[in-house]
Amino acid sequence: MKIALASVNVLLGDWEGNLKIHQARVKEAAKAGAELVVFPELSLVGYSPLDLMSRPSWAASATRQLDSLHAWLEREFPQLGVILGTTFSVRSESLAPRGIANCAVFLCGKTREVRAKTLLPDYDVFHEMRYFDSASGLGEEYRAPISFGGKKLGILICEDSWEEMEIRGQRIYRLNPTEHLARQGCELLVNLSASPFDRHKRERRRAAIAADAKQFRIPIVYTNHFGGQDDLMFDGDCFLMHSDGTLGPQKLEANNDLLVFDEAKTAPKKNVTAVSELAGLEKMLVTGIRDYCWKNGFQKAVLGISGGMDSALVAVLACQALGAENVTGLIMPSKFSSSHSIEDAEQLARTAGFHHHHVPIKMPHATMAMGFKPFFTGLPDDTTEENLQSRLRGVTVMAFSNKFHALALATGNRSEFAMGYATLYGDMCGALAPIGDLFKTEVYELARYLNRQRAWIPLRTFTKPPSAELRPNQTDQDSLPPYDLLDACLELLLDRELEPNDALPLLQGEFPQADLALLERIHRSIRLSEFKRKQAPPILKVSQRAFGPGRVYPLTCHY
Amino acid sequence: MKIALASVNVLLGDWEGNLKIHQARVKEAAKAGAELVVFPELSLVGYSPLDLMSRPSWAASATRQLDSLHAWLEREFPQLGVILGTTFSVRSESLAPRGIANCAVFLCGKTREVRAKTLLPDYDVFHEMRYFDSASGLGEEYRAPISFGGKKLGILICEDSWEEMEIRGQRIYRLNPTEHLARQGCELLVNLSASPFDRHKRERRRAAIAADAKQFRIPIVYTNHFGGQDDLMFDGDCFLMHSDGTLGPQKLEANNDLLVFDEAKTAPKKNVTAVSELAGLEKMLVTGIRDYCWKNGFQKAVLGISGGMDSALVAVLACQALGAENVTGLIMPSKFSSSHSIEDAEQLARTAGFHHHHVPIKMPHATMAMGFKPFFTGLPDDTTEENLQSRLRGVTVMAFSNKFHALALATGNRSEFAMGYATLYGDMCGALAPIGDLFKTEVYELARYLNRQRAWIPLRTFTKPPSAELRPNQTDQDSLPPYDLLDACLELLLDRELEPNDALPLLQGEFPQADLALLERIHRSIRLSEFKRKQAPPILKVSQRAFGPGRVYPLTCHY
């Protein structure tokens, strides 16, 4: 059977636009000779509609859209099998029925069959129990095989293949949807996914699918979304996993291409070389910026460039996303800015080819400080004065953003956001924080990788000590531990959510000198800066435990 | 049986502090002769811990805390019955077990009995399916009656009494926990709640409990939390509902008092006068501000005062929460500020008795505008220049906040937040938005109420047309429909989540002239300003569909 796996880059809730995207993909697949086209999870509506699904108009709109596509398919491609994702109104016997399921719909001529997702993830960025009924409460017909092209097809939706998922070391699912379909004699399984990117998701995903294919001796085809949606990116991954757990046809890199193959004729391939993990990271960050911009009506971006690494990396990513001609960097020196900072920022702009302007904040800073003087008399300088600089830069970036309809990019990294080493309404200004989920050590890692392709970033930016330059001769290490040590601590406290005393022995393996006081200080900084992150821009997610909607911590608390 | 209903005002995750609060309440209850003390839902940990519960250390900490309280009770008050709320590790047979339940624990001497919540709300601010297993999957022992004082007690936890809850016109629960307990012969039901405040919650709550009491002919006692937790407030409601659905002993107003009564001896009371709904609203907003401040380590607050109604109301609420001596209002005129604005702001500060300073933004504004001039040449003035004023005020408020460790209060209202009629990093600056969930018409309503108690707010603030004063002779009605019409539209589009064409006939009942174009324009403004609200301060929730964690809309979308 010739199968087309069709990633899509859709816009949430754009009924008309997403319908057209599906039609275009179907035409393309038919032209390539496909007999079956497989779209990703919720392909017609986008992932995730969240509370849009609680709107009274939702169900009828989704039905209208599906009916419209079905009528078109029946008319234009009556023989073609299509499997797509959408929401569907259902009647569930579960304890707390939501009335909607996350469904895969099989369309072929007049035929319409609806299958539903069984395992509903409700951790990290997933909140699916809030919205959906599980197939397990809907009756067997929602989990039954589908006959097509002489084969029994079984349908899985994303999490259905992650039955071994654990939280706090415990498996969180009792059912195994793959096993259920295997028992019913399915000969080919189809997984429709909306599987958000993180740095190691691709390997985990393929391992999970390979394990199931091998265990039940059934080939599995897999289709993921492509593109950015707020803080999430999707890598468009598509592949055939053979029944021996080896990969058949697959995408080697993240893109929105159609993958077409004859499922019966493919042999296992050896020695295929996927692009490197860092190339994938770069591609996804660029996609995240680009899609956030165009989906929200922006062609241009603006950001502050300091001569430091964070803003350099964001500028380079923005140039790749939008074209250097659409990026403006603002150099905004204060009285504490070193000459090398200004030179490095200028050199970056010249090398990367984006516009840059000098908009010093010295005068506004002096004027404002003078205005505050009568009220601050006798009080020592403190973070107030440091924040004032950062906030005047924020005001400047926002003025350019407003005037030129350019999306403001925040340049903070994950280590800073974790520690609250960032100024709210200052350097945290922006519509999007592209590298806010990269630790500082990862920022350097990615920057080094990019500079190996092309000398984007001045060498001195790599070699000088990181500094916010908000007071004379300041470096980050005046306030923070060295970044390799800090990031190792953060990994234990944030990603693994350990308490300081549980983290200490693990840390001491790599850093024998580290002590409990250090971990407690970092732990405390994380807690006390929760309020800043509450007001942070969306942060492109590349870790498993990113700040943002997937990490729901109270602001007021003691832990 | 003499019963003490014990509201508590706890701090999330403060194991030691919350334990002490329970001990103090128990002593107080025992002194008053109580035989049974009932605390609210999750009383020992606070509501809601959210992802704190996913920390590997959580379960052990909760158990240690409970063990510690139990040992103390057994030693100090061996005869006393205590029912409290906490999380408990469980083994569930549900499809996706979380391993934790939202439990009520009955302690008396050596006895410890654990009961679990059956109905897990997962709409609005509630995300309980993400965290908890339902009692329905845990086995009958988690829903069984408890014998105490010669009576069979049945335990309900908050939502368990809201079995008739509907979403999109559909009942969302299949089980009725009250009926389940009634069938087992319970003679008294106990509801432990963490029921967040909204303007009409008290009536809805009491109606729900009364209906169940009457239907099953069983008296029900009810205990709620008191105090503020981020965007939520709890009113400390406590009462006995007789088996005929009439109220027995109850709190007439929101407070953290202990309510003690002899359940057998009380007769239905007639003609009790509860405080007015507006008094309740005022009390809860004041509590929300006060608790956010002290729980986060602030004694003082600072805000911009413009002479307009929003900032006046916030200032008055802040004075009541923190004492006028701890409140500072900043008058920050620009070249567009009218003299009456400044006078009204001054008069407000004098009447209410809080500090005020004049910190004009004219000079910084001129300096910054001059710095931008080379880049903005030939471009017309637009929102850039308006936002600049607002942002320089934001910078000023934050400088005072930083320097004096005073919590910055944002003064925006719900109508503005809905329409995006607010400047990100400008007037949206602040740690908390106390009136961000009041429509502009409600702001006036509450202000009029407050002014009837005491002439806090200058009369002219009531009579002049609302204006942001960001350009010459501007009034809000240049950009927005009249507020009575706007708020009526917003109620349909936000609270009822209708599409414009579904809202139109409902709107025309009150506003016959209203047309679809108006509703569509407002609808579009709501959607396009989602990104601003993403970065807004926590908004004290007083409506049923507040902006904040209870309304999870995507930023990038088309609806």
mmCIF file of N, CA and C in Angstrom, chain A residues 12-13 50-51 54-57 92 94-98 122 124 126-127 130 172 174-175 229-230 296 358 367-368 375 380 382 384-385 387 391 396 398 402-403 425 430 497-499 534-536 545 552-556 558, chain B residues 12-13 50-51 54-57 92 94-98 122 124 126-127 130 172 174-175 229-230 296 358 367-368 375 380 382 384-385 387 391 396 398 402-403 425 430 497-499 534-536 545 552-553 555-556 558:
data_model
loop_
_atom_site.group_PDB
_atom_site.id
_atom_site.type_symbol
_atom_site.label_atom_id
_atom_site.label_comp_id
_atom_site.label_asym_id
_atom_site.label_seq_id
_atom_site.Cartn_x
_atom_site.Cartn_y
_atom_site.Cartn_z
ATOM 1 N N LEU A 12 -4.209 27.300 14.888
ATOM 2 C CA LEU A 12 -5.283 26.918 15.809
ATOM 3 C C LEU A 12 -6.579 27.645 15.503
ATOM 4 N N GLY A 13 -7.627 26.864 15.332
ATOM 5 C CA GLY A 13 -8.952 27.457 15.226
ATOM 6 C C GLY A 13 -9.253 28.112 13.890
ATOM 7 N N LEU A 50 -6.888 24.037 23.677
ATOM 8 C CA LEU A 50 -7.091 24.395 25.093
ATOM 9 C C LEU A 50 -8.530 24.828 25.334
ATOM 10 N N ASP A 51 -8.723 25.942 26.059
ATOM 11 C CA ASP A 51 -10.091 26.329 26.426
ATOM 12 C C ASP A 51 -10.944 26.799 25.248
ATOM 13 N N SER A 54 -13.923 24.865 25.019
ATOM 14 C CA SER A 54 -15.073 25.041 25.913
ATOM 15 C C SER A 54 -16.058 26.064 25.353
ATOM 16 N N ARG A 55 -15.746 26.674 24.241
ATOM 17 C CA ARG A 55 -16.687 27.614 23.636
ATOM 18 C C ARG A 55 -17.900 26.843 23.100
ATOM 19 N N PRO A 56 -19.088 27.366 23.344
ATOM 20 C CA PRO A 56 -20.289 26.644 22.889
ATOM 21 C C PRO A 56 -20.295 26.382 21.388
ATOM 22 N N SER A 57 -19.601 27.232 20.627
ATOM 23 C CA SER A 57 -19.635 27.078 19.170
ATOM 24 C C SER A 57 -18.662 26.016 18.670
ATOM 25 N N SER A 92 -19.926 9.758 26.786
ATOM 26 C CA SER A 92 -19.067 8.863 27.549
ATOM 27 C C SER A 92 -19.753 8.418 28.827
ATOM 28 N N SER A 94 -17.901 7.771 31.396
ATOM 29 C CA SER A 94 -16.895 7.968 32.437
ATOM 30 C C SER A 94 -17.473 8.786 33.580
ATOM 31 N N LEU A 95 -16.727 8.800 34.680
ATOM 32 C CA LEU A 95 -17.140 9.517 35.883
ATOM 33 C C LEU A 95 -17.433 10.983 35.616
ATOM 34 N N ALA A 96 -16.570 11.620 34.847
ATOM 35 C CA ALA A 96 -16.727 13.049 34.584
ATOM 36 C C ALA A 96 -16.606 13.302 33.087
ATOM 37 N N PRO A 97 -17.640 12.978 32.344
ATOM 38 C CA PRO A 97 -17.553 13.075 30.882
ATOM 39 C C PRO A 97 -17.388 14.518 30.418
ATOM 40 N N ARG A 98 -16.527 14.718 29.428
ATOM 41 C CA ARG A 98 -16.308 16.061 28.876
ATOM 42 C C ARG A 98 -17.174 16.279 27.647
ATOM 43 N N ASP A 122 -1.616 14.226 30.936
ATOM 44 C CA ASP A 122 -2.015 15.350 31.787
ATOM 45 C C ASP A 122 -0.861 15.693 32.724
ATOM 46 N N ASP A 124 3.176 18.013 32.428
ATOM 47 C CA ASP A 124 3.964 18.938 31.598
ATOM 48 C C ASP A 124 3.001 19.844 30.800
ATOM 49 N N PHE A 126 0.797 19.123 28.750
ATOM 50 C CA PHE A 126 -0.448 18.455 28.359
ATOM 51 C C PHE A 126 -1.495 18.598 29.458
ATOM 52 N N HIS A 127 -2.694 18.982 29.057
ATOM 53 C CA HIS A 127 -3.802 19.097 30.005
ATOM 54 C C HIS A 127 -5.024 18.405 29.412
ATOM 55 N N ARG A 130 -8.542 17.648 31.039
ATOM 56 C CA ARG A 130 -9.435 18.793 31.177
ATOM 57 C C ARG A 130 -10.435 18.862 30.032
ATOM 58 N N ILE A 172 2.234 5.518 34.687
ATOM 59 C CA ILE A 172 0.983 6.239 34.926
ATOM 60 C C ILE A 172 -0.186 5.703 34.109
ATOM 61 N N ARG A 174 -2.551 2.263 32.814
ATOM 62 C CA ARG A 174 -2.880 0.858 33.037
ATOM 63 C C ARG A 174 -3.111 0.126 31.717
ATOM 64 N N LEU A 175 -3.498 0.853 30.678
ATOM 65 C CA LEU A 175 -3.848 0.203 29.410
ATOM 66 C C LEU A 175 -2.692 0.294 28.423
ATOM 67 N N GLN A 229 3.821 26.730 17.691
ATOM 68 C CA GLN A 229 2.547 27.165 18.261
ATOM 69 C C GLN A 229 2.859 27.722 19.640
ATOM 70 N N ASP A 230 2.879 29.039 19.760
ATOM 71 C CA ASP A 230 3.269 29.678 21.020
ATOM 72 C C ASP A 230 4.624 29.139 21.489
ATOM 73 N N ASN A 296 1.250 35.451 13.889
ATOM 74 C CA ASN A 296 0.709 36.604 14.597
ATOM 75 C C ASN A 296 0.854 37.897 13.808
ATOM 76 N N HIS A 358 22.280 52.814 17.271
ATOM 77 C CA HIS A 358 22.764 53.190 18.605
ATOM 78 C C HIS A 358 21.720 54.077 19.270
ATOM 79 N N THR A 367 18.214 61.611 33.457
ATOM 80 C CA THR A 367 17.006 62.417 33.685
ATOM 81 C C THR A 367 16.089 61.762 34.707
ATOM 82 N N MET A 368 15.888 60.464 34.543
ATOM 83 C CA MET A 368 14.991 59.785 35.472
ATOM 84 C C MET A 368 15.595 59.740 36.864
ATOM 85 N N PHE A 375 13.444 61.794 46.360
ATOM 86 C CA PHE A 375 12.761 60.760 47.145
ATOM 87 C C PHE A 375 13.730 59.690 47.638
ATOM 88 N N PRO A 380 21.258 54.145 49.767
ATOM 89 C CA PRO A 380 22.360 53.663 48.920
ATOM 90 C C PRO A 380 21.848 53.182 47.565
ATOM 91 N N ASP A 382 21.281 50.552 44.752
ATOM 92 C CA ASP A 382 21.039 49.111 44.881
ATOM 93 C C ASP A 382 20.502 48.594 43.553
ATOM 94 N N THR A 384 17.728 48.911 42.380
ATOM 95 C CA THR A 384 16.855 49.915 41.754
ATOM 96 C C THR A 384 17.546 50.563 40.568
ATOM 97 N N GLU A 385 18.760 51.009 40.795
ATOM 98 C CA GLU A 385 19.500 51.715 39.747
ATOM 99 C C GLU A 385 19.888 50.764 38.615
ATOM 100 N N ASN A 387 18.186 48.009 37.754
ATOM 101 C CA ASN A 387 16.955 47.703 37.019
ATOM 102 C C ASN A 387 16.517 48.864 36.134
ATOM 103 N N ARG A 391 15.330 48.573 32.406
ATOM 104 C CA ARG A 391 13.949 48.925 32.028
ATOM 105 C C ARG A 391 13.920 50.019 30.965
ATOM 106 N N THR A 396 12.882 51.233 25.285
ATOM 107 C CA THR A 396 13.414 51.560 23.964
ATOM 108 C C THR A 396 13.067 50.471 22.946
ATOM 109 N N MET A 398 10.656 48.419 23.091
ATOM 110 C CA MET A 398 9.214 48.420 22.846
ATOM 111 C C MET A 398 8.788 49.593 21.954
ATOM 112 N N ASN A 402 6.757 48.996 18.632
ATOM 113 C CA ASN A 402 5.490 49.660 18.317
ATOM 114 C C ASN A 402 5.576 50.427 17.001
ATOM 115 N N LYS A 403 6.647 51.211 16.864
ATOM 116 C CA LYS A 403 6.719 52.110 15.714
ATOM 117 C C LYS A 403 6.851 51.363 14.395
ATOM 118 N N TYR A 425 10.089 43.641 33.105
ATOM 119 C CA TYR A 425 9.821 44.859 32.330
ATOM 120 C C TYR A 425 11.117 45.501 31.818
ATOM 121 N N GLY A 430 9.384 41.478 25.836
ATOM 122 C CA GLY A 430 9.399 40.822 24.535
ATOM 123 C C GLY A 430 8.170 39.968 24.344
ATOM 124 N N GLU A 497 13.452 18.078 39.893
ATOM 125 C CA GLU A 497 12.637 18.616 40.989
ATOM 126 C C GLU A 497 13.025 18.065 42.358
ATOM 127 N N LEU A 498 14.336 17.884 42.549
ATOM 128 C CA LEU A 498 14.813 17.377 43.835
ATOM 129 C C LEU A 498 14.909 18.496 44.856
ATOM 130 N N GLU A 499 14.837 18.114 46.122
ATOM 131 C CA GLU A 499 15.138 19.057 47.199
ATOM 132 C C GLU A 499 16.666 19.138 47.311
ATOM 133 N N LYS A 534 6.108 34.346 35.955
ATOM 134 C CA LYS A 534 4.668 34.469 35.693
ATOM 135 C C LYS A 534 4.412 35.516 34.608
ATOM 136 N N GLN A 535 5.227 36.546 34.556
ATOM 137 C CA GLN A 535 5.019 37.626 33.605
ATOM 138 C C GLN A 535 6.033 37.586 32.459
ATOM 139 N N ALA A 536 6.700 36.463 32.313
ATOM 140 C CA ALA A 536 7.684 36.332 31.231
ATOM 141 C C ALA A 536 6.975 36.106 29.900
ATOM 142 N N ARG A 545 11.309 20.087 30.915
ATOM 143 C CA ARG A 545 10.603 20.706 32.047
ATOM 144 C C ARG A 545 10.780 22.215 31.953
ATOM 145 N N VAL A 552 3.462 24.324 36.380
ATOM 146 C CA VAL A 552 2.437 25.139 37.008
ATOM 147 C C VAL A 552 2.723 25.248 38.499
ATOM 148 N N TYR A 553 3.583 26.179 38.849
ATOM 149 C CA TYR A 553 3.929 26.391 40.252
ATOM 150 C C TYR A 553 3.172 27.599 40.790
ATOM 151 N N PRO A 554 2.725 27.509 42.051
ATOM 152 C CA PRO A 554 2.127 28.700 42.667
ATOM 153 C C PRO A 554 3.191 29.787 42.852
ATOM 154 N N LEU A 555 2.761 31.050 42.872
ATOM 155 C CA LEU A 555 3.695 32.139 43.167
ATOM 156 C C LEU A 555 3.908 32.234 44.669
ATOM 157 N N THR A 556 2.807 32.282 45.388
ATOM 158 C CA THR A 556 2.852 32.409 46.836
ATOM 159 C C THR A 556 2.992 31.025 47.428
ATOM 160 N N HIS A 558 5.799 28.189 49.919
ATOM 161 C CA HIS A 558 7.015 27.923 50.667
ATOM 162 C C HIS A 558 7.335 26.467 50.396
ATOM 163 N N LEU B 12 0.817 27.820 51.231
ATOM 164 C CA LEU B 12 1.103 26.622 50.444
ATOM 165 C C LEU B 12 2.482 26.051 50.738
ATOM 166 N N GLY B 13 2.507 24.776 51.065
ATOM 167 C CA GLY B 13 3.796 24.093 51.191
ATOM 168 C C GLY B 13 4.578 24.433 52.456
ATOM 169 N N LEU B 50 -0.725 22.592 43.136
ATOM 170 C CA LEU B 50 -0.415 22.458 41.706
ATOM 171 C C LEU B 50 0.792 21.533 41.505
ATOM 172 N N ASP B 51 1.738 21.935 40.666
ATOM 173 C CA ASP B 51 2.850 21.034 40.342
ATOM 174 C C ASP B 51 3.809 20.787 41.498
ATOM 175 N N SER B 54 4.092 17.308 42.166
ATOM 176 C CA SER B 54 4.862 16.382 41.334
ATOM 177 C C SER B 54 6.310 16.272 41.825
ATOM 178 N N ARG B 55 6.675 17.050 42.832
ATOM 179 C CA ARG B 55 8.031 16.944 43.375
ATOM 180 C C ARG B 55 8.188 15.587 44.077
ATOM 181 N N PRO B 56 9.316 14.915 43.843
ATOM 182 C CA PRO B 56 9.488 13.592 44.462
ATOM 183 C C PRO B 56 9.385 13.638 45.987
ATOM 184 N N SER B 57 9.692 14.773 46.592
ATOM 185 C CA SER B 57 9.683 14.859 48.056
ATOM 186 C C SER B 57 8.282 15.069 48.619
ATOM 187 N N SER B 92 -4.391 3.341 42.824
ATOM 188 C CA SER B 92 -5.677 3.405 42.129
ATOM 189 C C SER B 92 -5.698 2.427 40.978
ATOM 190 N N SER B 94 -7.493 3.157 38.391
ATOM 191 C CA SER B 94 -8.015 3.940 37.273
ATOM 192 C C SER B 94 -7.095 3.827 36.062
ATOM 193 N N LEU B 95 -7.608 4.284 34.942
ATOM 194 C CA LEU B 95 -6.874 4.206 33.687
ATOM 195 C C LEU B 95 -5.501 4.869 33.771
ATOM 196 N N ALA B 96 -5.472 6.047 34.389
ATOM 197 C CA ALA B 96 -4.218 6.798 34.468
ATOM 198 C C ALA B 96 -4.001 7.244 35.907
ATOM 199 N N PRO B 97 -3.576 6.332 36.754
ATOM 200 C CA PRO B 97 -3.464 6.659 38.180
ATOM 201 C C PRO B 97 -2.385 7.710 38.443
ATOM 202 N N ARG B 98 -2.691 8.651 39.327
ATOM 203 C CA ARG B 98 -1.711 9.674 39.677
ATOM 204 C C ARG B 98 -0.935 9.283 40.931
ATOM 205 N N ASP B 122 -12.174 19.985 36.903
ATOM 206 C CA ASP B 122 -11.095 20.224 35.942
ATOM 207 C C ASP B 122 -11.569 21.228 34.895
ATOM 208 N N ASP B 124 -12.169 25.852 34.625
ATOM 209 C CA ASP B 124 -11.843 27.121 35.265
ATOM 210 C C ASP B 124 -10.490 27.006 35.995
ATOM 211 N N PHE B 126 -9.602 25.102 38.272
ATOM 212 C CA PHE B 126 -9.353 23.768 38.820
ATOM 213 C C PHE B 126 -8.682 22.872 37.792
ATOM 214 N N HIS B 127 -7.637 22.201 38.226
ATOM 215 C CA HIS B 127 -6.935 21.261 37.346
ATOM 216 C C HIS B 127 -6.713 19.965 38.104
ATOM 217 N N ARG B 130 -5.289 16.505 36.821
ATOM 218 C CA ARG B 130 -3.845 16.450 36.579
ATOM 219 C C ARG B 130 -3.113 15.849 37.775
ATOM 220 N N ILE B 172 -21.665 17.365 34.095
ATOM 221 C CA ILE B 172 -20.352 16.769 33.844
ATOM 222 C C ILE B 172 -20.012 15.632 34.802
ATOM 223 N N ARG B 174 -21.245 11.904 36.702
ATOM 224 C CA ARG B 174 -22.178 10.788 36.696
ATOM 225 C C ARG B 174 -22.532 10.338 38.118
ATOM 226 N N LEU B 175 -21.641 10.608 39.059
ATOM 227 C CA LEU B 175 -21.867 10.114 40.418
ATOM 228 C C LEU B 175 -22.428 11.211 41.302
ATOM 229 N N GLN B 229 -4.680 33.483 47.989
ATOM 230 C CA GLN B 229 -3.594 32.651 47.454
ATOM 231 C C GLN B 229 -3.424 33.043 45.992
ATOM 232 N N ASP B 230 -2.405 33.845 45.704
ATOM 233 C CA ASP B 230 -2.208 34.364 44.353
ATOM 234 C C ASP B 230 -3.488 35.061 43.872
ATOM 235 N N ASN B 296 4.070 37.119 50.763
ATOM 236 C CA ASN B 296 5.262 37.284 49.944
ATOM 237 C C ASN B 296 6.259 38.273 50.546
ATOM 238 N N HIS B 358 4.930 63.679 43.738
ATOM 239 C CA HIS B 358 4.854 64.101 42.339
ATOM 240 C C HIS B 358 6.151 63.715 41.639
ATOM 241 N N THR B 367 13.328 63.508 26.826
ATOM 242 C CA THR B 367 14.675 63.006 26.578
ATOM 243 C C THR B 367 14.639 61.749 25.713
ATOM 244 N N MET B 368 13.745 60.835 26.073
ATOM 245 C CA MET B 368 13.681 59.591 25.296
ATOM 246 C C MET B 368 13.188 59.865 23.880
ATOM 247 N N PHE B 375 15.492 58.111 14.374
ATOM 248 C CA PHE B 375 15.022 56.860 13.769
ATOM 249 C C PHE B 375 13.552 56.922 13.365
ATOM 250 N N PRO B 380 4.464 59.324 11.493
ATOM 251 C CA PRO B 380 3.478 60.030 12.322
ATOM 252 C C PRO B 380 3.493 59.510 13.771
ATOM 253 N N ASP B 382 1.921 57.875 16.929
ATOM 254 C CA ASP B 382 0.919 56.811 17.015
ATOM 255 C C ASP B 382 0.915 56.255 18.433
ATOM 256 N N THR B 384 2.921 54.409 19.730
ATOM 257 C CA THR B 384 4.278 54.381 20.278
ATOM 258 C C THR B 384 4.457 55.479 21.317
ATOM 259 N N GLU B 385 4.058 56.689 20.942
ATOM 260 C CA GLU B 385 4.246 57.827 21.839
ATOM 261 C C GLU B 385 3.326 57.721 23.057
ATOM 262 N N ASN B 387 2.229 54.846 24.386
ATOM 263 C CA ASN B 387 2.779 53.791 25.236
ATOM 264 C C ASN B 387 4.020 54.256 25.988
ATOM 265 N N ARG B 391 4.743 53.622 29.793
ATOM 266 C CA ARG B 391 5.889 52.793 30.208
ATOM 267 C C ARG B 391 6.837 53.553 31.122
ATOM 268 N N THR B 396 8.815 54.196 36.644
ATOM 269 C CA THR B 396 8.842 54.987 37.868
ATOM 270 C C THR B 396 8.253 54.207 39.049
ATOM 271 N N MET B 398 8.062 51.054 39.345
ATOM 272 C CA MET B 398 8.952 49.938 39.687
ATOM 273 C C MET B 398 10.198 50.421 40.428
ATOM 274 N N ASN B 402 11.182 48.905 43.919
ATOM 275 C CA ASN B 402 12.485 48.322 44.237
ATOM 276 C C ASN B 402 13.129 49.020 45.424
ATOM 277 N N LYS B 403 13.119 50.348 45.397
ATOM 278 C CA LYS B 403 13.874 51.100 46.405
ATOM 279 C C LYS B 403 13.275 50.936 47.797
ATOM 280 N N TYR B 425 3.961 46.458 30.100
ATOM 281 C CA TYR B 425 5.144 47.077 30.729
ATOM 282 C C TYR B 425 4.903 48.544 31.068
ATOM 283 N N GLY B 430 3.150 45.575 37.623
ATOM 284 C CA GLY B 430 2.703 45.363 38.998
ATOM 285 C C GLY B 430 2.776 43.907 39.380
ATOM 286 N N GLU B 497 -18.824 33.056 26.558
ATOM 287 C CA GLU B 497 -17.979 32.583 25.451
ATOM 288 C C GLU B 497 -18.743 32.386 24.150
ATOM 289 N N LEU B 498 -19.692 33.283 23.899
ATOM 290 C CA LEU B 498 -20.465 33.192 22.665
ATOM 291 C C LEU B 498 -19.697 33.797 21.490
ATOM 292 N N GLU B 499 -20.032 33.347 20.294
ATOM 293 C CA GLU B 499 -19.542 34.006 19.089
ATOM 294 C C GLU B 499 -20.402 35.255 18.867
ATOM 295 N N LYS B 534 -1.190 37.392 28.779
ATOM 296 C CA LYS B 534 -0.200 36.355 29.117
ATOM 297 C C LYS B 534 0.858 36.913 30.059
ATOM 298 N N GLN B 535 1.175 38.188 29.919
ATOM 299 C CA GLN B 535 2.223 38.790 30.743
ATOM 300 C C GLN B 535 1.652 39.718 31.813
ATOM 301 N N ALA B 536 0.362 39.607 32.063
ATOM 302 C CA ALA B 536 -0.263 40.456 33.087
ATOM 303 C C ALA B 536 0.069 39.933 34.480
ATOM 304 N N ARG B 545 -15.327 33.734 35.299
ATOM 305 C CA ARG B 545 -14.482 33.394 34.138
ATOM 306 C C ARG B 545 -13.388 34.442 34.026
ATOM 307 N N VAL B 552 -7.588 29.291 29.855
ATOM 308 C CA VAL B 552 -6.360 28.873 29.192
ATOM 309 C C VAL B 552 -6.538 28.977 27.680
ATOM 310 N N TYR B 553 -6.365 30.169 27.163
ATOM 311 C CA TYR B 553 -6.493 30.373 25.717
ATOM 312 C C TYR B 553 -5.111 30.416 25.075
ATOM 313 N N LEU B 555 -2.260 31.854 22.585
ATOM 314 C CA LEU B 555 -1.968 33.212 22.095
ATOM 315 C C LEU B 555 -2.123 33.256 20.584
ATOM 316 N N THR B 556 -1.477 32.296 19.941
ATOM 317 C CA THR B 556 -1.500 32.221 18.491
ATOM 318 C C THR B 556 -2.722 31.437 18.072
ATOM 319 N N HIS B 558 -6.826 31.660 15.804
ATOM 320 C CA HIS B 558 -7.818 32.357 15.027
ATOM 321 C C HIS B 558 -9.157 31.782 15.458
#
